[in-house]
Short mmCIF file of C-alpha atoms and ligand atoms in Angstrom, two decimals:
data_model
loop_
_atom_site.label_atom_id
_atom_site.label_comp_id
_atom_site.label_asym_id
_atom_site.label_seq_id
_atom_site.Cartn_x
_atom_site.Cartn_y
_atom_site.Cartn_z
CA GLY A 1 30.21 9.44 -18.89
CA ARG A 2 27.44 7.74 -16.99
CA PRO A 3 23.87 8.77 -17.72
CA LYS A 4 22.47 11.47 -15.44
CA VAL A 5 19.06 11.45 -13.77
CA GLY A 6 17.73 14.44 -11.86
CA VAL A 7 15.00 14.01 -9.24
CA VAL A 8 12.92 17.00 -8.14
CA GLY A 9 11.37 16.42 -4.71
CA GLY A 10 12.77 14.34 -1.85
CA GLY A 11 9.45 13.10 -0.46
CA ILE A 12 8.17 9.54 -0.74
CA GLY A 13 8.15 9.24 -4.54
CA GLY A 14 11.38 11.19 -5.15
CA ALA A 15 13.44 9.54 -2.41
CA THR A 16 12.37 6.08 -3.60
CA VAL A 17 13.30 6.76 -7.25
CA ALA A 18 16.65 8.29 -6.25
CA ARG A 19 17.49 5.35 -4.00
CA TYR A 20 16.53 2.63 -6.44
CA LEU A 21 18.35 4.29 -9.38
CA ALA A 22 21.48 4.96 -7.31
CA GLY A 23 21.41 1.32 -6.18
CA LEU A 24 22.00 0.17 -9.78
CA GLU A 25 25.44 1.86 -9.65
CA THR A 26 25.36 2.68 -13.36
CA ILE A 27 23.57 6.04 -13.24
CA ASP A 28 24.47 9.37 -11.56
CA VAL A 29 21.56 10.62 -9.49
CA THR A 30 21.00 14.18 -8.28
CA LEU A 31 18.22 14.86 -5.77
CA ILE A 32 16.86 18.42 -5.60
CA GLU A 33 14.81 19.27 -2.50
CA PRO A 34 14.73 22.43 -0.34
CA ASN A 35 14.09 20.67 3.00
CA PRO A 36 16.91 18.91 4.87
CA THR A 37 14.46 16.37 6.31
CA HIS A 38 11.19 14.72 5.35
CA VAL A 39 8.36 14.46 7.88
CA THR A 40 5.92 11.73 6.86
CA CYS A 41 2.25 12.61 6.57
CA PHE A 42 1.40 8.98 7.31
CA PHE A 43 1.26 8.54 11.08
CA SER A 44 1.00 12.34 11.52
CA ASN A 45 -2.57 11.79 12.77
CA LEU A 46 -1.05 9.66 15.54
CA TYR A 47 1.18 12.63 16.40
CA LEU A 48 -1.89 14.93 16.52
CA ALA A 49 -3.60 12.57 18.94
CA GLY A 50 -0.52 12.52 21.18
CA PHE A 51 0.86 9.01 20.82
CA ARG A 52 3.76 9.44 18.40
CA SER A 53 6.45 12.16 18.41
CA LEU A 54 7.14 14.25 15.32
CA ALA A 55 10.84 13.32 15.65
CA SER A 56 9.87 9.66 15.15
CA LEU A 57 8.30 10.65 11.80
CA THR A 58 11.32 12.66 10.55
CA PHE A 59 14.00 11.37 8.14
CA ASP A 60 17.32 12.98 7.21
CA LEU A 61 17.90 13.37 3.47
CA GLN A 62 21.61 14.31 3.58
CA SER A 63 22.54 11.02 5.23
CA LEU A 64 20.26 9.10 2.84
CA ALA A 65 22.16 10.75 -0.04
CA GLU A 66 25.56 9.93 1.47
CA ARG A 67 24.70 6.26 2.04
CA HIS A 68 23.65 5.81 -1.59
CA ARG A 69 26.08 8.19 -3.34
CA ILE A 70 23.31 10.49 -4.45
CA THR A 71 24.21 14.15 -5.04
CA PHE A 72 21.87 16.14 -2.78
CA ILE A 73 21.15 19.75 -3.73
CA ARG A 74 19.25 21.40 -0.91
CA MET A 75 17.36 23.89 -3.01
CA ARG A 76 14.02 24.48 -4.67
CA ALA A 77 13.74 23.88 -8.43
CA VAL A 78 12.09 26.91 -10.02
CA ALA A 79 11.89 25.85 -13.68
CA ILE A 80 12.56 22.97 -16.03
CA ASP A 81 13.89 23.36 -19.57
CA PRO A 82 12.99 20.09 -21.32
CA THR A 83 14.70 20.97 -24.61
CA ALA A 84 18.01 21.87 -23.00
CA GLY A 85 17.60 19.05 -20.45
CA THR A 86 18.18 21.30 -17.43
CA VAL A 87 16.55 22.13 -14.11
CA VAL A 88 16.88 25.73 -12.96
CA LEU A 89 17.48 26.14 -9.22
CA GLN A 90 16.40 28.96 -6.95
CA ASP A 91 19.88 30.55 -7.08
CA GLY A 92 19.88 30.48 -10.90
CA ALA A 93 22.25 27.51 -11.24
CA ARG A 94 21.34 24.76 -13.73
CA VAL A 95 21.52 21.01 -13.31
CA SER A 96 21.60 18.96 -16.52
CA PHE A 97 19.97 15.57 -16.96
CA ASP A 98 19.40 12.80 -19.49
CA ARG A 99 16.11 11.96 -17.75
CA LEU A 100 14.25 13.86 -15.04
CA VAL A 101 11.80 12.62 -12.42
CA VAL A 102 9.43 15.17 -10.91
CA ALA A 103 7.77 14.17 -7.62
CA PRO A 104 6.59 17.45 -6.07
CA GLY A 105 3.52 16.14 -4.21
CA ILE A 106 0.54 18.48 -3.93
CA ALA A 107 -0.22 22.19 -3.99
CA PHE A 108 -3.43 23.78 -2.72
CA LYS A 109 -6.00 25.45 -4.95
CA LEU A 110 -6.11 28.50 -2.72
CA GLY A 111 -8.54 30.47 -4.86
CA GLU A 112 -11.41 28.03 -4.23
CA ILE A 113 -12.03 28.88 -0.57
CA GLY A 114 -12.44 32.64 -0.16
CA GLY A 115 -10.18 34.08 2.56
CA TYR A 116 -8.05 30.93 2.83
CA ASP A 117 -4.52 32.09 2.04
CA GLU A 118 -1.12 31.43 3.62
CA ALA A 119 -1.88 33.82 6.50
CA ALA A 120 -5.23 32.09 7.20
CA ALA A 121 -3.44 28.70 7.14
CA GLU A 122 -1.43 29.92 10.16
CA ILE A 123 -4.73 30.28 12.06
CA MET A 124 -6.78 27.47 10.50
CA PRO A 125 -4.06 24.94 9.62
CA HIS A 126 -4.50 22.31 6.91
CA ALA A 127 -1.79 20.07 8.39
CA TRP A 128 -1.89 18.23 5.03
CA VAL A 129 1.87 18.59 4.60
CA ALA A 130 3.47 17.29 7.80
CA GLY A 131 5.85 19.46 9.81
CA PRO A 132 5.19 22.95 11.22
CA GLN A 133 1.51 22.74 10.17
CA SER A 134 1.06 19.54 12.20
CA GLU A 135 2.73 21.16 15.23
CA LEU A 136 0.45 24.17 14.95
CA LEU A 137 -2.70 22.05 14.85
CA ARG A 138 -1.48 19.95 17.79
CA ARG A 139 -0.84 23.11 19.87
CA GLN A 140 -4.33 24.38 19.05
CA LEU A 141 -5.92 21.09 20.12
CA GLU A 142 -3.90 21.14 23.35
CA SER A 143 -4.87 24.70 24.26
CA MET A 144 -8.54 24.28 23.25
CA GLU A 145 -10.98 24.36 26.17
CA ASP A 146 -13.08 21.31 26.99
CA GLY A 147 -16.39 21.66 25.18
CA GLY A 148 -14.88 23.26 22.08
CA LEU A 149 -15.83 22.32 18.52
CA PHE A 150 -13.13 20.96 16.19
CA ILE A 151 -14.09 21.40 12.53
CA ILE A 152 -12.49 19.48 9.70
CA ALA A 153 -13.32 20.84 6.23
CA ALA A 154 -12.68 17.86 3.93
CA PRO A 155 -12.08 18.34 0.19
CA ALA A 156 -13.72 16.80 -2.88
CA ASN A 157 -11.90 14.02 -4.81
CA PRO A 158 -9.19 13.60 -5.87
CA PHE A 159 -6.95 14.55 -2.95
CA ARG A 160 -3.99 13.22 -0.94
CA CYS A 161 -4.91 10.10 1.09
CA PRO A 162 -8.69 9.57 0.80
CA PRO A 163 -9.26 8.01 4.29
CA ALA A 164 -6.98 10.46 6.16
CA PRO A 165 -9.51 13.21 7.11
CA TYR A 166 -11.67 10.52 8.76
CA GLU A 167 -8.70 8.87 10.47
CA ARG A 168 -7.90 12.33 11.81
CA ALA A 169 -11.48 12.76 13.07
CA SER A 170 -11.26 9.36 14.81
CA LEU A 171 -7.93 9.98 16.53
CA VAL A 172 -8.78 13.53 17.60
CA ALA A 173 -12.00 12.13 19.09
CA TYR A 174 -9.84 9.61 20.94
CA TYR A 175 -7.78 12.48 22.36
CA PHE A 176 -10.94 14.38 23.33
CA LYS A 177 -12.44 11.31 24.98
CA GLN A 178 -9.47 11.13 27.34
CA PHE A 179 -8.74 14.82 27.99
CA LYS A 180 -11.66 16.98 26.78
CA PRO A 181 -14.74 14.74 26.93
CA ARG A 182 -17.28 17.51 26.24
CA SER A 183 -15.58 18.48 22.96
CA LYS A 184 -16.88 17.44 19.56
CA VAL A 185 -15.63 16.86 16.01
CA LEU A 186 -17.63 18.18 13.04
CA ILE A 187 -16.68 17.16 9.49
CA LEU A 188 -17.92 19.48 6.74
CA ASP A 189 -17.49 17.37 3.65
CA ALA A 190 -17.35 18.43 0.00
CA LYS A 191 -18.44 14.85 -0.85
CA ASP A 192 -21.48 12.65 -0.19
CA ARG A 193 -19.45 9.48 0.37
CA PHE A 194 -15.94 8.79 1.53
CA SER A 195 -13.31 6.05 1.55
CA GLY A 196 -13.91 3.37 4.20
CA GLN A 197 -17.18 5.04 5.24
CA GLU A 198 -18.89 1.96 6.75
CA LEU A 199 -15.78 1.06 8.74
CA PHE A 200 -15.42 4.58 10.09
CA GLN A 201 -19.09 5.05 10.95
CA ASP A 202 -19.16 1.68 12.73
CA ALA A 203 -16.05 2.65 14.73
CA TRP A 204 -17.44 6.09 15.59
CA SER A 205 -20.56 4.56 17.12
CA ARG A 206 -18.49 2.00 19.05
CA HIS A 207 -15.69 4.26 20.35
CA TYR A 208 -17.01 7.82 20.22
CA PRO A 209 -20.83 7.84 20.42
CA GLY A 210 -22.22 11.34 19.86
CA MET A 211 -18.74 12.87 19.44
CA ILE A 212 -18.27 12.94 15.66
CA GLU A 213 -20.77 14.47 13.28
CA TRP A 214 -20.36 14.18 9.50
CA LEU A 215 -22.23 16.60 7.22
CA PRO A 216 -22.07 15.70 3.51
CA VAL A 217 -22.17 18.28 0.72
CA GLN A 218 -25.81 17.46 -0.13
CA PHE A 219 -26.91 18.98 3.22
CA ILE A 220 -24.58 21.95 3.57
CA GLY A 221 -23.04 22.69 0.16
CA LYS A 222 -19.32 23.13 -0.41
CA THR A 223 -17.04 25.13 1.83
CA LYS A 224 -16.78 28.41 -0.04
CA ALA A 225 -15.06 30.75 2.42
CA VAL A 226 -13.43 31.08 5.81
CA ASP A 227 -13.09 33.94 8.26
CA ALA A 228 -9.84 33.52 10.15
CA ALA A 229 -10.73 36.34 12.59
CA THR A 230 -13.74 34.42 13.95
CA ARG A 231 -12.46 30.93 13.02
CA SER A 232 -15.57 30.32 10.99
CA VAL A 233 -16.11 28.09 8.00
CA VAL A 234 -18.74 29.21 5.50
CA THR A 235 -20.44 26.63 3.29
CA GLU A 236 -22.98 27.42 0.58
CA GLY A 237 -25.72 26.73 3.11
CA GLU A 238 -24.47 27.75 6.56
CA THR A 239 -21.74 29.28 8.71
CA PHE A 240 -20.04 27.16 11.39
CA ASN A 241 -17.88 28.60 14.20
CA ALA A 242 -14.98 26.48 15.44
CA ALA A 243 -12.74 26.52 18.48
CA VAL A 244 -10.16 24.85 16.23
CA ALA A 245 -10.59 24.70 12.45
CA ASN A 246 -8.67 22.28 10.23
CA VAL A 247 -9.31 23.44 6.67
CA ILE A 248 -8.07 21.00 4.03
CA PRO A 249 -8.32 22.85 0.71
CA PRO A 250 -8.86 21.25 -2.71
CA GLN A 251 -5.58 20.16 -4.28
CA LYS A 252 -3.57 19.98 -7.51
CA ALA A 253 -0.07 18.85 -8.52
CA GLY A 254 2.90 20.67 -6.94
CA LEU A 255 3.54 24.06 -8.57
CA ILE A 256 6.75 23.10 -10.39
CA ALA A 257 4.74 20.54 -12.39
CA GLU A 258 2.24 23.19 -13.46
CA ARG A 259 4.99 25.69 -14.34
CA SER A 260 6.84 23.10 -16.43
CA GLY A 261 3.91 22.16 -18.65
CA LEU A 262 3.44 18.76 -16.99
CA THR A 263 -0.20 19.29 -15.91
CA ASP A 264 -3.39 19.19 -17.98
CA ALA A 265 -6.72 20.94 -17.41
CA THR A 266 -7.39 18.77 -14.33
CA GLY A 267 -4.39 20.30 -12.53
CA TRP A 268 -2.67 16.89 -12.34
CA CYS A 269 0.00 15.24 -14.54
CA PRO A 270 -0.96 12.68 -17.21
CA VAL A 271 1.62 9.88 -17.50
CA ASP A 272 2.19 6.64 -19.39
CA PRO A 273 1.37 4.01 -16.74
CA LEU A 274 4.07 1.64 -18.02
CA THR A 275 6.98 4.06 -17.50
CA PHE A 276 5.50 7.09 -15.67
CA GLU A 277 6.88 9.27 -18.45
CA SER A 278 4.85 12.44 -18.91
CA THR A 279 2.58 12.31 -21.94
CA LEU A 280 3.16 16.07 -22.30
CA GLN A 281 6.98 16.35 -22.01
CA ARG A 282 9.23 13.56 -23.34
CA GLY A 283 12.11 12.48 -21.12
CA ILE A 284 10.41 13.76 -17.96
CA HIS A 285 8.73 11.28 -15.60
CA VAL A 286 6.28 12.09 -12.82
CA VAL A 287 5.37 9.90 -9.81
CA GLY A 288 3.38 10.23 -6.60
CA ASP A 289 0.45 12.43 -5.66
CA ALA A 290 1.06 14.77 -8.62
CA ILE A 291 -0.01 12.24 -11.30
CA ILE A 292 -3.38 11.25 -12.70
CA GLY A 293 -3.22 7.83 -11.08
CA GLY A 294 -6.42 6.29 -12.44
CA ASP A 295 -7.68 3.85 -9.80
CA MET A 296 -4.56 4.32 -7.64
CA PRO A 297 -5.23 6.52 -4.61
CA LYS A 298 -2.81 9.32 -3.76
CA SER A 299 -0.88 7.58 -1.01
CA ALA A 300 2.70 7.07 0.11
CA PHE A 301 2.41 3.37 -0.72
CA SER A 302 1.24 4.21 -4.25
CA ALA A 303 4.04 6.80 -4.68
CA ASN A 304 6.65 4.24 -3.60
CA SER A 305 5.23 1.56 -5.91
CA GLN A 306 5.10 3.96 -8.88
CA ALA A 307 8.64 5.17 -8.10
CA LYS A 308 10.09 1.66 -8.35
CA ALA A 309 8.34 1.00 -11.67
CA CYS A 310 9.58 4.38 -12.91
CA ALA A 311 13.17 3.71 -11.79
CA PHE A 312 13.25 0.37 -13.63
CA ALA A 313 11.78 1.95 -16.78
CA ILE A 314 14.41 4.72 -16.72
CA ALA A 315 17.20 2.20 -16.17
CA ALA A 316 15.93 0.19 -19.14
CA ALA A 317 15.86 3.29 -21.35
CA LEU A 318 19.30 4.59 -20.30
CA THR A 319 21.35 1.44 -19.74
CA GLY A 320 19.51 -1.26 -21.68
CA SER A 321 18.71 -3.23 -18.51
CA PRO A 322 15.71 -5.60 -18.85
CA ARG A 323 12.21 -4.17 -19.02
CA PHE A 324 9.48 -5.46 -16.69
CA PRO A 325 5.77 -4.81 -16.78
CA PRO A 326 5.14 -2.67 -13.67
CA HIS A 327 3.72 -4.26 -10.52
CA LEU A 328 1.64 -1.63 -8.79
CA PHE A 329 0.25 -1.93 -5.27
CA ASN A 330 -1.37 0.11 -2.57
CA SER A 331 -1.79 -1.06 0.97
CA CYS A 332 -2.89 1.17 3.81
CA TYR A 333 -3.48 0.83 7.52
CA THR A 334 -5.98 3.28 8.93
CA PHE A 335 -6.38 3.90 12.66
CA LEU A 336 -9.82 4.14 14.26
CA ALA A 337 -8.32 4.15 17.78
CA PRO A 338 -4.79 3.26 18.97
CA ASP A 339 -5.71 -0.44 19.21
CA ASP A 340 -8.24 -0.58 16.38
CA ALA A 341 -7.04 -0.29 12.77
CA PHE A 342 -8.36 -1.50 9.43
CA THR A 343 -6.48 -2.31 6.27
CA ASN A 344 -6.95 -2.34 2.55
CA ALA A 345 -4.71 -3.80 -0.11
CA ILE A 346 -5.14 -3.34 -3.85
CA THR A 347 -3.19 -4.52 -6.87
CA PHE A 348 -3.26 -2.57 -10.13
CA ALA A 349 -2.23 -3.01 -13.74
CA PRO A 350 -2.00 -0.67 -16.72
CA LYS A 351 -4.84 -1.10 -19.21
CA ASP A 352 -5.49 1.08 -22.28
CA GLY A 353 -3.21 3.82 -20.96
CA LYS A 354 -4.88 3.95 -17.54
CA ILE A 355 -4.13 2.36 -14.16
CA LYS A 356 -6.91 -0.09 -13.32
CA THR A 357 -7.71 -2.07 -10.17
CA VAL A 358 -7.04 -5.82 -10.44
CA LYS A 359 -7.85 -7.09 -6.95
CA THR A 360 -9.04 -5.48 -3.73
CA PHE A 361 -8.98 -6.63 -0.15
CA ILE A 362 -10.55 -4.50 2.60
CA SER A 363 -11.31 -5.12 6.29
CA LYS A 364 -14.95 -5.65 7.20
CA VAL A 365 -17.32 -4.21 9.75
CA GLY A 366 -17.77 -6.70 12.60
CA GLU A 367 -14.24 -8.09 12.77
CA SER A 368 -13.20 -9.09 16.29
CA ALA A 369 -11.38 -6.66 18.58
CA GLU A 370 -8.46 -9.08 18.50
CA VAL A 371 -8.17 -8.90 14.68
CA ARG A 372 -8.27 -5.11 14.83
CA ARG A 373 -5.68 -4.98 17.62
CA ARG A 374 -3.38 -7.12 15.51
CA LEU A 375 -3.82 -4.81 12.53
CA ALA A 376 -2.93 -1.77 14.67
CA HIS A 377 0.19 -3.62 15.78
CA GLN A 378 1.07 -4.59 12.19
CA ALA A 379 0.67 -0.96 11.13
CA VAL A 380 3.52 0.07 13.42
CA GLY A 381 5.72 -2.62 11.88
CA TRP A 382 4.68 -1.50 8.41
CA TYR A 383 5.76 2.07 9.23
CA SER A 384 9.30 0.94 10.17
CA ALA A 385 9.72 -1.36 7.18
CA PHE A 386 8.24 1.11 4.71
CA THR A 387 10.28 4.12 5.83
CA ALA A 388 13.42 1.94 5.77
CA ASP A 389 12.64 1.13 2.12
CA VAL A 390 12.21 4.83 1.24
CA PHE A 391 14.77 6.58 3.47
CA GLY A 392 17.01 3.77 4.78
P1 FAD B 1 5.59 14.25 -0.90
O1 FAD B 1 5.93 13.11 -0.03
O2 FAD B 1 4.78 15.37 -0.36
O3 FAD B 1 6.96 14.85 -1.42
C1 FAD B 1 7.01 15.97 -2.28
C2 FAD B 1 8.37 16.64 -2.06
O4 FAD B 1 8.65 17.52 -3.16
C3 FAD B 1 8.39 17.50 -0.80
O5 FAD B 1 9.49 17.11 0.00
C4 FAD B 1 8.55 18.92 -1.33
O6 FAD B 1 9.34 19.76 -0.48
C5 FAD B 1 9.27 18.67 -2.66
N1 FAD B 1 9.10 19.73 -3.64
C6 FAD B 1 7.95 20.34 -4.04
N2 FAD B 1 8.20 21.27 -4.96
C7 FAD B 1 9.55 21.26 -5.16
C8 FAD B 1 10.42 22.03 -5.99
N3 FAD B 1 9.96 23.01 -6.78
N4 FAD B 1 11.75 21.76 -5.95
C9 FAD B 1 12.24 20.77 -5.12
N5 FAD B 1 11.44 20.02 -4.32
C10 FAD B 1 10.13 20.28 -4.34
N6 FAD B 1 -0.19 7.42 2.61
C11 FAD B 1 -0.10 6.08 2.89
O7 FAD B 1 0.36 5.32 2.05
N7 FAD B 1 -0.52 5.58 4.07
C12 FAD B 1 -1.03 6.37 5.05
O8 FAD B 1 -1.40 5.88 6.12
C13 FAD B 1 -1.13 7.78 4.81
N8 FAD B 1 -1.61 8.61 5.76
C14 FAD B 1 -1.68 9.96 5.51
C15 FAD B 1 -2.20 10.79 6.49
C16 FAD B 1 -2.30 12.16 6.28
C17 FAD B 1 -2.87 13.05 7.34
C18 FAD B 1 -1.87 12.70 5.04
C19 FAD B 1 -1.97 14.18 4.79
C20 FAD B 1 -1.35 11.88 4.06
C21 FAD B 1 -1.24 10.50 4.27
N9 FAD B 1 -0.73 9.63 3.30
C22 FAD B 1 -0.67 8.28 3.54
C23 FAD B 1 -0.39 10.16 1.94
C24 FAD B 1 1.11 10.36 1.69
O9 FAD B 1 1.68 11.15 2.68
C25 FAD B 1 1.34 11.00 0.33
O10 FAD B 1 0.57 10.34 -0.64
C26 FAD B 1 2.82 10.94 -0.09
O11 FAD B 1 3.60 11.74 0.76
C27 FAD B 1 3.00 11.34 -1.55
O12 FAD B 1 4.35 11.30 -1.91
P2 FAD B 1 4.91 12.33 -2.98
O13 FAD B 1 6.35 11.97 -3.19
O14 FAD B 1 4.02 12.45 -4.13
O15 FAD B 1 4.84 13.76 -2.23
#
């Protein structure tokens, strides 16, 4: 029969691999994912600020599967048996594979912030996986009184989407400026520097003077605990009380990766950057946020780029189709206000077993308002084209 590939996770990385492998029409693809839809994290900050609906960020996986003749199993994978070549599902059933791709995204290191558990996340949402958590945070921002303090606790590197906590701060400040002008945003950061810092700080002084305060770890220490009852965030140095608290915990690879022996001591999955095959389990590939990506940031664009390289490597191994050296890219649009966005674009190549930056382009402080307006407009076009590539 035809070779069989299983894909665990129907997010950005998993959906892309499944689609590109199914498109070759020589391989049977089974996609395993508990959720019927995927809500994109990218553009979820626009939803929080009130200018994009969550429905416009939601994609149906069943119809994706039908269009591309992918077998969709709407269930969680609970274990992987690499020797037998099977995935064990939540109901105990087994799915067999010749190759497996695992793209489970992130899990949170809940032990690192005292008091931050699943119950606390219902009061102090992370909203770092889009869906109900984003809706909860939006409701809290809407019901917050004018003059309230919105705290974002931002994690240390590496984590999903390095500029996103600061994009969130910018867009929430935009919302406050219109509807709750006495409110403020406070970022408690577990780092001393962050991605796109000059661009953000320039934009904050132009659009939101006095509204966003950023406190780096050198001043306040790391966030070490929360108290959900009082909505307070406790750092090594101080305690801060919030009207609304957005606690983004430190992260690691999705739990199925850890349980299947795909992670190392860092909590992330080491892979061969030519094929995205795990260096710990032969025949199992990992893409997306869960991997040790070297210079590649944990982004949807990266996950999609890795997924295509992985799909072509699997096709080459299973069907003898030609091998290509992988072309790896990341390109992101980041919003500072609805009509002010910046961009970065990076190309990467494998070198000595690691993914290394080849070329970088990034927007500069001082670009004209017209340039920035155009980038914000392009970002909306990028969203449509990109989600059509992944889920179309
Ligand atoms: P995901 O897309 O999270 O998919 C993982 C999937 O695996 C999920 O559907 C999950 O249900 C499933 N899964 C997990 N465990 C199992 C299991 N045991 N069995 C079956 N399925 C399982 N990126 C950009 O490129 N541009 C941006 O502008 C951008 N903005 C962002 C803004 C915010 C606020 C955030 C939080 C992120 C942003 N990102 C952005 C990052 C981007 O969303 C992620 O990098 C991307 O989703 C990673 O894809 P992934 O496939 O690794 O994980």
